[in-house]
CSV table of C-alpha atoms and ligand atoms in Angstrom, one decimal:
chain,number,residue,atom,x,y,z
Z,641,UNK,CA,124.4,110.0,99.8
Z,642,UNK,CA,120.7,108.8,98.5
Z,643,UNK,CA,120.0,105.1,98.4
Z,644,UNK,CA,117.7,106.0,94.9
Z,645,UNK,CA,120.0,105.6,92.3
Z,646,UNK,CA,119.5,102.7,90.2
Z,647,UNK,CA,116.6,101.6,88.7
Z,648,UNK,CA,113.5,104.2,89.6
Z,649,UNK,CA,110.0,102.5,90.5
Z,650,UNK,CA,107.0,104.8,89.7
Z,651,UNK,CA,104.3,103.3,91.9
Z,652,UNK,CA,101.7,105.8,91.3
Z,653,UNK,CA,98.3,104.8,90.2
Z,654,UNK,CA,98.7,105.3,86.4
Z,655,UNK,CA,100.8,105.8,84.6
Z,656,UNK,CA,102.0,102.4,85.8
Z,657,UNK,CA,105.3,100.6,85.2
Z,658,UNK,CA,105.5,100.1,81.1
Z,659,UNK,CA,106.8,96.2,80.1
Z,660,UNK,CA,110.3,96.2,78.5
Z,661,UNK,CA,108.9,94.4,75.9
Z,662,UNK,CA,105.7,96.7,75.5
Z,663,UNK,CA,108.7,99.5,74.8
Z,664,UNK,CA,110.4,97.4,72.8
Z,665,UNK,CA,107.7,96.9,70.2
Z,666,UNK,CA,107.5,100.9,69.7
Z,667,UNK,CA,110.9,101.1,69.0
Z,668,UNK,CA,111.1,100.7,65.4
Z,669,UNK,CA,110.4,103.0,62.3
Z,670,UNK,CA,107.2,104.3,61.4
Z,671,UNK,CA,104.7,101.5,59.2
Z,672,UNK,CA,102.8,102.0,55.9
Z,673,UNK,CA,99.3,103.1,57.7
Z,674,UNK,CA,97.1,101.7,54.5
Z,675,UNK,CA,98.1,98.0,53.9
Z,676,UNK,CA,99.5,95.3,55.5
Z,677,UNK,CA,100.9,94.8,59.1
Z,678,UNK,CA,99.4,97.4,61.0
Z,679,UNK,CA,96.1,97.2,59.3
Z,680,UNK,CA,96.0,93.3,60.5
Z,681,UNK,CA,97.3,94.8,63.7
Z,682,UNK,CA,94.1,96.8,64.4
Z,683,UNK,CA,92.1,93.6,63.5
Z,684,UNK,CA,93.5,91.5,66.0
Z,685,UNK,CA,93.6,94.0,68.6
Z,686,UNK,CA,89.6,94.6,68.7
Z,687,UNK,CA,89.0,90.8,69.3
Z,688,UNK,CA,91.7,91.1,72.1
Z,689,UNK,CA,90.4,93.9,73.7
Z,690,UNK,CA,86.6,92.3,73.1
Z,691,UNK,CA,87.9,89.2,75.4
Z,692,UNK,CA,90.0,91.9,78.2
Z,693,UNK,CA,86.0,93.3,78.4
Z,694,UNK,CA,84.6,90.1,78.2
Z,695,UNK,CA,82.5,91.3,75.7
Z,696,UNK,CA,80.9,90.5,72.0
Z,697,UNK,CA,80.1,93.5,71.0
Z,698,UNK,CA,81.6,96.5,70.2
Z,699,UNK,CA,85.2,98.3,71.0
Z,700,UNK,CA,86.3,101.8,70.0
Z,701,UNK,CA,90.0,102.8,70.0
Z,702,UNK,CA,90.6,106.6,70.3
Z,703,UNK,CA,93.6,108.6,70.1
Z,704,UNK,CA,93.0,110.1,74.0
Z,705,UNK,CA,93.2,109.6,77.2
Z,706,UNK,CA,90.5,108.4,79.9
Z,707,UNK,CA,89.4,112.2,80.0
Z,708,UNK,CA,88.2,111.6,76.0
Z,709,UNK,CA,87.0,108.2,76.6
Z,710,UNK,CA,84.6,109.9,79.3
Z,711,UNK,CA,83.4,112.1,76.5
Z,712,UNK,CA,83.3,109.8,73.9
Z,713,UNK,CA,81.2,107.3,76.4
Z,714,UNK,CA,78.8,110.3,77.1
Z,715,UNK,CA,78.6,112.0,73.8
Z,716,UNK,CA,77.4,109.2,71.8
Z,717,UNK,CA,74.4,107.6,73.3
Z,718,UNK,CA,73.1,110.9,75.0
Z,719,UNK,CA,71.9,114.3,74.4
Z,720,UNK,CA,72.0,117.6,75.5
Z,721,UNK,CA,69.7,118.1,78.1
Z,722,UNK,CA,69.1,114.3,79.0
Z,723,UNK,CA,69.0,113.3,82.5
Z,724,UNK,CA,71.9,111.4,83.7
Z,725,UNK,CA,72.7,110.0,87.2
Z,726,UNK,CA,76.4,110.2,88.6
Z,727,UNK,CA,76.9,107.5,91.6
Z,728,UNK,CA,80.1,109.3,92.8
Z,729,UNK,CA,82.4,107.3,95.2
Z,730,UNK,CA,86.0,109.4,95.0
Z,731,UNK,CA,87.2,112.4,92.4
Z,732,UNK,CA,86.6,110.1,89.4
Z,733,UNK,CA,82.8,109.9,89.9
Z,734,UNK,CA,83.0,113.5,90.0
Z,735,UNK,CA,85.0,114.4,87.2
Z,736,UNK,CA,82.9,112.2,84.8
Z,737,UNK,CA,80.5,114.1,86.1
Z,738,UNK,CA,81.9,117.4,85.2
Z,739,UNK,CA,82.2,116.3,81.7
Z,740,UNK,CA,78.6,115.2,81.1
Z,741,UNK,CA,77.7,119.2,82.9
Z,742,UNK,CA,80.3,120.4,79.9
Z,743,UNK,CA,78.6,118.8,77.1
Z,744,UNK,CA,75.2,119.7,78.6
Z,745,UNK,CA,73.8,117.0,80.0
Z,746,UNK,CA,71.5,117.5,83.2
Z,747,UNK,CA,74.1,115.4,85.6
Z,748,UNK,CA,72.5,114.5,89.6
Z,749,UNK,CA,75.2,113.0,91.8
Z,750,UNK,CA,74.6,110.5,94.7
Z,751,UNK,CA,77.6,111.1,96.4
Z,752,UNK,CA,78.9,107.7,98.6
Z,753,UNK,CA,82.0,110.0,100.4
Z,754,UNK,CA,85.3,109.4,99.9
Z,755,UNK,CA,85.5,105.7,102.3
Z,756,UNK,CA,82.5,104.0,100.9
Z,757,UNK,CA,81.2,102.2,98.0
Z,758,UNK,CA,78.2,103.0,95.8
Z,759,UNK,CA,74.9,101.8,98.0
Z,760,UNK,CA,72.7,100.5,95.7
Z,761,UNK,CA,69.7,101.1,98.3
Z,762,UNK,CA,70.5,105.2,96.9
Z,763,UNK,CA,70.3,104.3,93.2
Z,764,UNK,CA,67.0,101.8,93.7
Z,765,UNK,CA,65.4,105.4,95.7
Z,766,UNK,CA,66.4,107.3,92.5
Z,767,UNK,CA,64.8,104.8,89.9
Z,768,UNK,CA,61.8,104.8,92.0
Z,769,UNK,CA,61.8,108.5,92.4
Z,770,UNK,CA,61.6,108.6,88.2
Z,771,UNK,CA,58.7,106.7,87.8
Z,772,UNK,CA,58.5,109.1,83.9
Z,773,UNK,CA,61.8,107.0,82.8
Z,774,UNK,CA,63.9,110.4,82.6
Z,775,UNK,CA,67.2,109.1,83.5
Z,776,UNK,CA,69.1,108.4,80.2
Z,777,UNK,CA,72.2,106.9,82.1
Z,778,UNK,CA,74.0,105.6,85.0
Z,779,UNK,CA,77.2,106.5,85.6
Z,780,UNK,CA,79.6,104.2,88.2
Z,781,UNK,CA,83.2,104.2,87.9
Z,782,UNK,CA,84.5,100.6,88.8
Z,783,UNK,CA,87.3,101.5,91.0
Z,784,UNK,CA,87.7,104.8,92.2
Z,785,UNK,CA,91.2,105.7,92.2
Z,786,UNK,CA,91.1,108.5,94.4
Z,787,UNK,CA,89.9,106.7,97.1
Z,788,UNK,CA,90.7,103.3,96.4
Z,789,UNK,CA,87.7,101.6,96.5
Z,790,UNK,CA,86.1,98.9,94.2
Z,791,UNK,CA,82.2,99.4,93.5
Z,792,UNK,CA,79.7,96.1,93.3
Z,793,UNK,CA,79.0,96.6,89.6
Z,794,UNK,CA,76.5,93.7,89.3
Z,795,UNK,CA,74.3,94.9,92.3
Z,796,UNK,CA,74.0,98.2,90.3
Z,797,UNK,CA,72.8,96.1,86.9
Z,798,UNK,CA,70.1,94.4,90.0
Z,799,UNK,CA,68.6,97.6,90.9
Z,800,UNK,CA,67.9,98.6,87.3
Z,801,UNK,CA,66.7,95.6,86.2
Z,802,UNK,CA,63.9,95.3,89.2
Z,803,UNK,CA,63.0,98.9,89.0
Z,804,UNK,CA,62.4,98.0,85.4
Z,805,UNK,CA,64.5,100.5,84.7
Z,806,UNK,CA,65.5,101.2,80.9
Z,807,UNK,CA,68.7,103.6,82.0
Z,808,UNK,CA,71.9,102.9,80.8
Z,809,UNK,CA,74.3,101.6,82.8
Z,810,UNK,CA,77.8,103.2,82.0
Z,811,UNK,CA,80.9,102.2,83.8
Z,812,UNK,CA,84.7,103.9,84.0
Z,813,UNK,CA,87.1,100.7,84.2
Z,814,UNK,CA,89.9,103.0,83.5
Z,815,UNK,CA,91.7,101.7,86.5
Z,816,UNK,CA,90.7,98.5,86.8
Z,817,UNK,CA,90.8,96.5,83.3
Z,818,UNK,CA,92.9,93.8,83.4
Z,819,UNK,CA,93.5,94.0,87.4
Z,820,UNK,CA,90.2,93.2,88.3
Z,821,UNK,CA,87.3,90.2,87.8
Z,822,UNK,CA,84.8,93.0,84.9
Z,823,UNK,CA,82.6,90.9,83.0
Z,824,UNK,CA,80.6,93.7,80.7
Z,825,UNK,CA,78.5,91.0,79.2
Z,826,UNK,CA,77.6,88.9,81.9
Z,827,UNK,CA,77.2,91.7,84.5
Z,828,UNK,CA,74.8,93.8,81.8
Z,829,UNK,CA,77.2,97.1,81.3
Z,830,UNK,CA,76.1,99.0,78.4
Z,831,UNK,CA,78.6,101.5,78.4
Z,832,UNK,CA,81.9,100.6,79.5
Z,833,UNK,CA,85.8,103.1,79.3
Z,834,UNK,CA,89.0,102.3,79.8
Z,835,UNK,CA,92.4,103.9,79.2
Z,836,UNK,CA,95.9,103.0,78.0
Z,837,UNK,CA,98.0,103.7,81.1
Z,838,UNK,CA,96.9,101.8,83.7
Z,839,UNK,CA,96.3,97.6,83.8
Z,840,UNK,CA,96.7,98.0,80.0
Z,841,UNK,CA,100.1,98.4,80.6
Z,842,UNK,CA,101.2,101.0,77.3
Z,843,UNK,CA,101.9,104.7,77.6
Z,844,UNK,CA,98.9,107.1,78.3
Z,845,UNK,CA,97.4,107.8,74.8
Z,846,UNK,CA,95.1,105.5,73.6
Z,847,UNK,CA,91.1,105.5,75.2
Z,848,UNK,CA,88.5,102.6,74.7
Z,849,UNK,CA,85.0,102.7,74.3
Z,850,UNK,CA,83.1,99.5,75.0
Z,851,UNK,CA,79.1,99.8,73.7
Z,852,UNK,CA,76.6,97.0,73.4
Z,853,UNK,CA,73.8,97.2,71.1
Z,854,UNK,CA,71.2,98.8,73.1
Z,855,UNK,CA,73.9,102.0,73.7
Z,856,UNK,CA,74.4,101.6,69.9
Z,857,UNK,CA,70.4,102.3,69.4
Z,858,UNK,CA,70.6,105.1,71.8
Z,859,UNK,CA,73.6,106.8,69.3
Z,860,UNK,CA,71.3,106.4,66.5
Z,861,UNK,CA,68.3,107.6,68.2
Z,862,UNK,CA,69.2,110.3,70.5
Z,863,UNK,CA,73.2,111.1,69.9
Z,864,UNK,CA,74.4,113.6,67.6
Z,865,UNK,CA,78.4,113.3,68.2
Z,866,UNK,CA,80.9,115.8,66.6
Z,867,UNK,CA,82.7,113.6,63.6
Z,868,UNK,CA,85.6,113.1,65.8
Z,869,UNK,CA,84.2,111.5,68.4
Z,870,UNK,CA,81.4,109.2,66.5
Z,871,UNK,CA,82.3,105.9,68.1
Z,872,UNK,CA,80.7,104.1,64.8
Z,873,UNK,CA,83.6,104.5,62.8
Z,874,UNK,CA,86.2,104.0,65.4
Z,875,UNK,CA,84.6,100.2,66.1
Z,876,UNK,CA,84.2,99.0,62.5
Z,877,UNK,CA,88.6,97.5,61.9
Z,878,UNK,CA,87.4,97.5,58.1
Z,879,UNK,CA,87.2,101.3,57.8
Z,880,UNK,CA,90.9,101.1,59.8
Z,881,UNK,CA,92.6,104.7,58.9
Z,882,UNK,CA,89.2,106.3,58.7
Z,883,UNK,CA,88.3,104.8,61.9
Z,884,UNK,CA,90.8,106.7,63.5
Z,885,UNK,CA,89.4,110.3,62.1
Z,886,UNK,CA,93.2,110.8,60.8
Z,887,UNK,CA,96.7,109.5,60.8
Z,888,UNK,CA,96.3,105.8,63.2
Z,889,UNK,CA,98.5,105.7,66.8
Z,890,UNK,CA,101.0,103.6,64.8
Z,891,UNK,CA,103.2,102.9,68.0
Z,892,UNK,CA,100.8,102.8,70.6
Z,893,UNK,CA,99.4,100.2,68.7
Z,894,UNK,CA,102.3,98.1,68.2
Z,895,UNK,CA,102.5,98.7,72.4
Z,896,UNK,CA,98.9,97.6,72.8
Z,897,UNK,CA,99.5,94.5,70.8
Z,898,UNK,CA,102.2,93.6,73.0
Z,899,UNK,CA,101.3,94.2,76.2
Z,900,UNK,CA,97.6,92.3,75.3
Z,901,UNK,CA,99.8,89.4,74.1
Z,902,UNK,CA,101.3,89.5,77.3
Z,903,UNK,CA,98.3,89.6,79.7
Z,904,UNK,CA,95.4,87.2,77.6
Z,905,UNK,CA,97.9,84.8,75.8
Z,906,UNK,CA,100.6,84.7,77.8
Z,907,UNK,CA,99.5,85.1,81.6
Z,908,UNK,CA,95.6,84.9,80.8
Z,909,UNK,CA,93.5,87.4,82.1
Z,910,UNK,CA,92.3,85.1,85.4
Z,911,UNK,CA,95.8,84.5,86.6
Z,912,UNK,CA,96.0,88.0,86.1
Z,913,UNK,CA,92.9,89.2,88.2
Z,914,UNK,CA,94.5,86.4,90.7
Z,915,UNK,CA,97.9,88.0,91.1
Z,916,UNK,CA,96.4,91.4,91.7
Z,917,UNK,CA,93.9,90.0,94.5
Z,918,UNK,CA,96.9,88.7,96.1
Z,919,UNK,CA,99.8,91.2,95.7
Z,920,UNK,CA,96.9,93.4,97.3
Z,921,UNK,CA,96.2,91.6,99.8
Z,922,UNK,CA,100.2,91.3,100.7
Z,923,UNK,CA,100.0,95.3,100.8
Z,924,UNK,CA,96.9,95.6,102.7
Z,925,UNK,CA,98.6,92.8,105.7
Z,926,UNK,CA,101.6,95.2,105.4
Z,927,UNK,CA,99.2,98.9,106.2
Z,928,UNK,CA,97.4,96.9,108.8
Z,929,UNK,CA,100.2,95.9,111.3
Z,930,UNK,CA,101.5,99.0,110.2
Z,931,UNK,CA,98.7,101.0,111.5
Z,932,UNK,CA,98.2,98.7,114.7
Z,933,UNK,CA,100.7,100.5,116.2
Z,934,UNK,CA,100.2,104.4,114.7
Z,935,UNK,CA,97.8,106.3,112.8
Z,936,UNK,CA,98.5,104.8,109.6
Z,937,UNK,CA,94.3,103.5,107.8
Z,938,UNK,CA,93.8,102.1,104.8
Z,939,UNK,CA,91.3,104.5,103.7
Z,940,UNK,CA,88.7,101.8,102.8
Z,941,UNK,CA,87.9,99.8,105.6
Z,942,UNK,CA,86.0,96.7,104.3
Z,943,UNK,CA,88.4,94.8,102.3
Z,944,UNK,CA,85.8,93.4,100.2
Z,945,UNK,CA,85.4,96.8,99.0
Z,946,UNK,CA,88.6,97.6,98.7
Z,947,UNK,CA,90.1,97.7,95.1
Z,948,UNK,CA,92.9,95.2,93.9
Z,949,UNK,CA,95.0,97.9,92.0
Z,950,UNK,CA,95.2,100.7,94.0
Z,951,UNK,CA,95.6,101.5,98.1
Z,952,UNK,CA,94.8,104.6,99.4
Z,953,UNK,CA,96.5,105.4,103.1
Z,954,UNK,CA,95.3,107.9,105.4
Z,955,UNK,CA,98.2,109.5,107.6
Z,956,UNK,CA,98.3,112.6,110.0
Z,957,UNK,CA,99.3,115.5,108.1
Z,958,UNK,CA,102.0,116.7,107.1
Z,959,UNK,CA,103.5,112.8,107.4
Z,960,UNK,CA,101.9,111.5,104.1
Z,961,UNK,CA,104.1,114.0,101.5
Z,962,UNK,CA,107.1,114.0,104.1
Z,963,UNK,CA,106.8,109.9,103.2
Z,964,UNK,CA,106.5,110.5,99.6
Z,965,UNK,CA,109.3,112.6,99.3
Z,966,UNK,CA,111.7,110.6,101.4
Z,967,UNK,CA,110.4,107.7,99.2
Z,968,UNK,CA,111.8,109.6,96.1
Z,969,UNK,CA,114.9,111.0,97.3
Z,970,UNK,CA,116.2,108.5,98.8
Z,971,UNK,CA,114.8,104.9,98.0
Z,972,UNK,CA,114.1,105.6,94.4
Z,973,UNK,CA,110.3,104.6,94.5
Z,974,UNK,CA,107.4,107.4,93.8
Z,975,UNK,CA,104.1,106.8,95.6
Z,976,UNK,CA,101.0,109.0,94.3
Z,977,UNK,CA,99.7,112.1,95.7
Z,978,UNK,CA,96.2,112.3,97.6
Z,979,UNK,CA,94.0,113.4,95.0
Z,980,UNK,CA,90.9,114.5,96.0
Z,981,UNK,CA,91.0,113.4,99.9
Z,982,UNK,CA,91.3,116.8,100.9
Z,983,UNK,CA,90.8,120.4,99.0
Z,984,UNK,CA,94.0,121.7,97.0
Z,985,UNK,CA,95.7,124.1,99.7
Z,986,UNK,CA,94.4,122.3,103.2
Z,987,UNK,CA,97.3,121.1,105.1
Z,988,UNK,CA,94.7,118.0,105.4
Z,989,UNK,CA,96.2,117.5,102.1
Z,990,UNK,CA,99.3,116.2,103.1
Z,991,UNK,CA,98.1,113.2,105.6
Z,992,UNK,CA,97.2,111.1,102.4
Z,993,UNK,CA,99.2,108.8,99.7
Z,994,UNK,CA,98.1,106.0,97.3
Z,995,UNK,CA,100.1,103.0,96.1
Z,996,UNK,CA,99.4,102.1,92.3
Z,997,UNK,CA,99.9,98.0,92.0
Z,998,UNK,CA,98.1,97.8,88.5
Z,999,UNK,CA,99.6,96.1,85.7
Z,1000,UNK,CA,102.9,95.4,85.3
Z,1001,UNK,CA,104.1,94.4,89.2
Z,1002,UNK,CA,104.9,91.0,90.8
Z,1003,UNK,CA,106.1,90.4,94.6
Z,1004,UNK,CA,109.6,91.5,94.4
Z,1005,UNK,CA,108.1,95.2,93.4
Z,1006,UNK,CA,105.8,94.7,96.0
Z,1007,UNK,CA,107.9,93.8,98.4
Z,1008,UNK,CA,110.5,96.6,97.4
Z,1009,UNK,CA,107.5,99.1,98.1
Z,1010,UNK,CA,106.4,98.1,101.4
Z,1011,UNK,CA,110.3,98.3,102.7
Z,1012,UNK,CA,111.0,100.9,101.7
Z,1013,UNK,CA,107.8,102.4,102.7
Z,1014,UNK,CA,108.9,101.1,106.3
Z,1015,UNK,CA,112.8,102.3,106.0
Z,1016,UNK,CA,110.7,105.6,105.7
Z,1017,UNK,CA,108.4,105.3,108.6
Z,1018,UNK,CA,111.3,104.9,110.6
Z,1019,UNK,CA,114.0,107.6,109.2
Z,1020,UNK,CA,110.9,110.0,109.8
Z,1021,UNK,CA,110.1,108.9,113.0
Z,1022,UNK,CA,106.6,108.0,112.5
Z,1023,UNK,CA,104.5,105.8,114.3
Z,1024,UNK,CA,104.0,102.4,113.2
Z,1025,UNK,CA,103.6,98.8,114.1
Z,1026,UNK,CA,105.9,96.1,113.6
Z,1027,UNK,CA,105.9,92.9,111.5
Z,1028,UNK,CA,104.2,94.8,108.3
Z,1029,UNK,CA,107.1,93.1,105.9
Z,1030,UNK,CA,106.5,89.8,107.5
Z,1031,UNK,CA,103.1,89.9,107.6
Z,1032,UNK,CA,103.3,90.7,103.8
Z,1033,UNK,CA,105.8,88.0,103.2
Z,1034,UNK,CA,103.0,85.0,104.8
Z,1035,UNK,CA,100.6,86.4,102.3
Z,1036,UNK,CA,102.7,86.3,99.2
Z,1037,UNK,CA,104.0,82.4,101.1
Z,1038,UNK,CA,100.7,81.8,101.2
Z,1039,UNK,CA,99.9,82.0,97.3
H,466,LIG,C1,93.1,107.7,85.5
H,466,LIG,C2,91.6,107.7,85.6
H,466,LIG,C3,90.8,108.5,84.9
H,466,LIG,C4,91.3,109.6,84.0
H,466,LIG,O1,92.1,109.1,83.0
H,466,LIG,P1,93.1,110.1,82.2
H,466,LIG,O2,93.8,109.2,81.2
H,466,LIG,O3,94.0,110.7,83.2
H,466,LIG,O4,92.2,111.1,81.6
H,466,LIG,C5,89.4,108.4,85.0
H,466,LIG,N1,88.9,107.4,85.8
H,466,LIG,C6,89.6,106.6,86.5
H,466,LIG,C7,88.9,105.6,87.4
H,466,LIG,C8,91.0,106.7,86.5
H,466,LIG,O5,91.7,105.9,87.2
């Protein structure tokens, strides 16, 4: 007997829970790519996705995941050889990292670990430290989703600007568009990517570059991208098939039009950021009696650097994948893997698991989560604290 049939929740961090209705709107046969609604289509969805930046200026839609968004972000403004600094704060920090190394870009990482945010104190050294203006760019991923920790984007923008510092200042919102308060404007991001699969809400598939004019300049000047990945093409909705270097993502964009309806016209992208702050915080009350009574952690420690749309929990090996599978089997709900807490192959390994909230969850999901999480702590015997489901239930009573 398993408790898991019915309807399965994949709580991972991305790909997260898909909208009925976002699947709805790709069922349907495939559209005329040259005229009419999918060309209109592509026009609306560039305003919308210059308002889920909070941007004016420009948005490139790619046929790729976050991995080609990286590339794209990297690739245009920046040349081989340039000088790039890599403030790392989880796996993420470090892959982007590895991609800039790939396209032969001289990448320096300030590494923050794996349980702390960027300090800025370690980027204003660095600036100071290249008093010749070397540095090209600034990498920071918003939240790390590895680790589960939200970075202070705008302090980062501070340390530039006082250091007089003419870097850009690239960001990776892959996991936290649409979860989280990201202003690229009004916080001076040059440079910002995102990804389909996450708070966007659609299948993986589609990537987002975000550039402002300076980063534009810098792709004129300096860049020398393959034709694929020019972002100039891909921002301009007049040059719509072209823009899309081939045959357009006719169904992921019918998906992307309905899930952006959903979160800036229907909920609005505030009350969005809003129910994320608090379905985290319900999870967060939930870990913490939790771990009052066992070795249970949320793996950041500061709640105000913890991230709204993804938890990572720290157990003692081997109890975090024992969780996850009982989770599967027999409660129907799939929690993500460690990545990147431990090496591949170290029982350490096995003491983590993450919780994806992003996107498409309210308080009945999260509430499902959490007890079934704590049917699991108890059929596997390990030590916890009581109250973590009532605790979580004052927080969500409290909204
Ligand atoms: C998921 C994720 C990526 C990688 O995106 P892919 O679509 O898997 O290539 C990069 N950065 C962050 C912060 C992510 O959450």
């Amino acid at each position: 007997m398993s408790l898991a049939h019915g309807r399965h929740y994949l709580a991972i961090p991305g790909p997260s829970v898909i909208p009925d209705r976002v699947l709805a709107a790709m069922h349907r046969p495939a559209p005329n790519i040259y005229t009419g609604e999918i060309v209109e289509i592509v026009a609306s969805l560039i305003g919308d996705l210059r308002a889920l930046a909070r941007t004016s200026h420009n948005a490139a839609i790619y046929i790729a995941n976050g991995h080609g968004a990286w590339e794209a972000a990297l690739a245009n403004p920046l040349a081989r050889g340039d000088r790039v600094l890599v403030l790392a704060s989880g796996l993420f920090g470090h892959g982007w990292a590895e991609i800039g190394r790939r396209l032969g870009l001289a990448v320096e990482v300030i590494d923050s670990g794996k349980r702390a945010p960027i300090d800025p104190a370690r980027l204003a050294a660095a600036l100071e430290d290249d008093k010749a203006h070397e540095i090209r760019a600034v990498l920071a991923v918003h939240v790390d989703t590895a680790t589960g920790v939200r970075n202070d984007i705008p302090a980062l923008r501070r340390v530039l600007d006082e250091a007089g510092h003419p870097a850009l200042l690239m960001v990776d919102c892959i996991a936290s568009l649409g979860c989280e308060r990201f202003e690229m404007d009004r916080w001076g991001v040059d440079v910002m990517v995102a990804a389909s699969q996450k708070g966007m809400m659609c299948p993986p598939g589609l990537g987002f570059v975000f550039f402002n004019e300076k980063a534009a300049g810098a792709r004129e000047a300096r860049g020398d991208p393959s034709a694929y990945w020019d972002w100039t093409p891909r921002s301009a909705p007049q040059d719509f098939y072209q823009h899309f270097a081939g045959t357009a993502p006719t169904h992921h964009l019918y998906a992307l039009r309905e899930a952006l309806t959903m979160l800036l016209h229907e909920e609005g992208l505030e009350n969005a950021w809003a129910r994320h702050e608090k379905l985290a915080r319900a999870i967060w009350a939930a870990c913490e009696a939790w771990g009052a009574g066992g070795p249970l952690e949320i793996n950041i420690p500061d709640p105000a650097h913890r991230s709204h749309a993804v938890t990572t929990l720290r157990l003692t090996a081997p109890d975090g994948t024992a969780l996850r599978d009982w989770l599967t089997e027999r409660a129907g709900v799939t929690l993500g893997i460690g990545l990147g807490m431990a090496p591949p192959g170290d029982p350490a390994w096995h003491g983590f698991f993450r919780i994806g909230h992003m996107g498409h969850v309210n308080a009945h999901m999260v509430m499902g989560v959490l007890g079934t999480i704590d049917a699991g702590l108890k059929a596997l015997s390990i030590p916890h604290g009581p109250g973590a489901l009532e605790a979580a239930a004052c927080e969500i009573a409290r909204a």
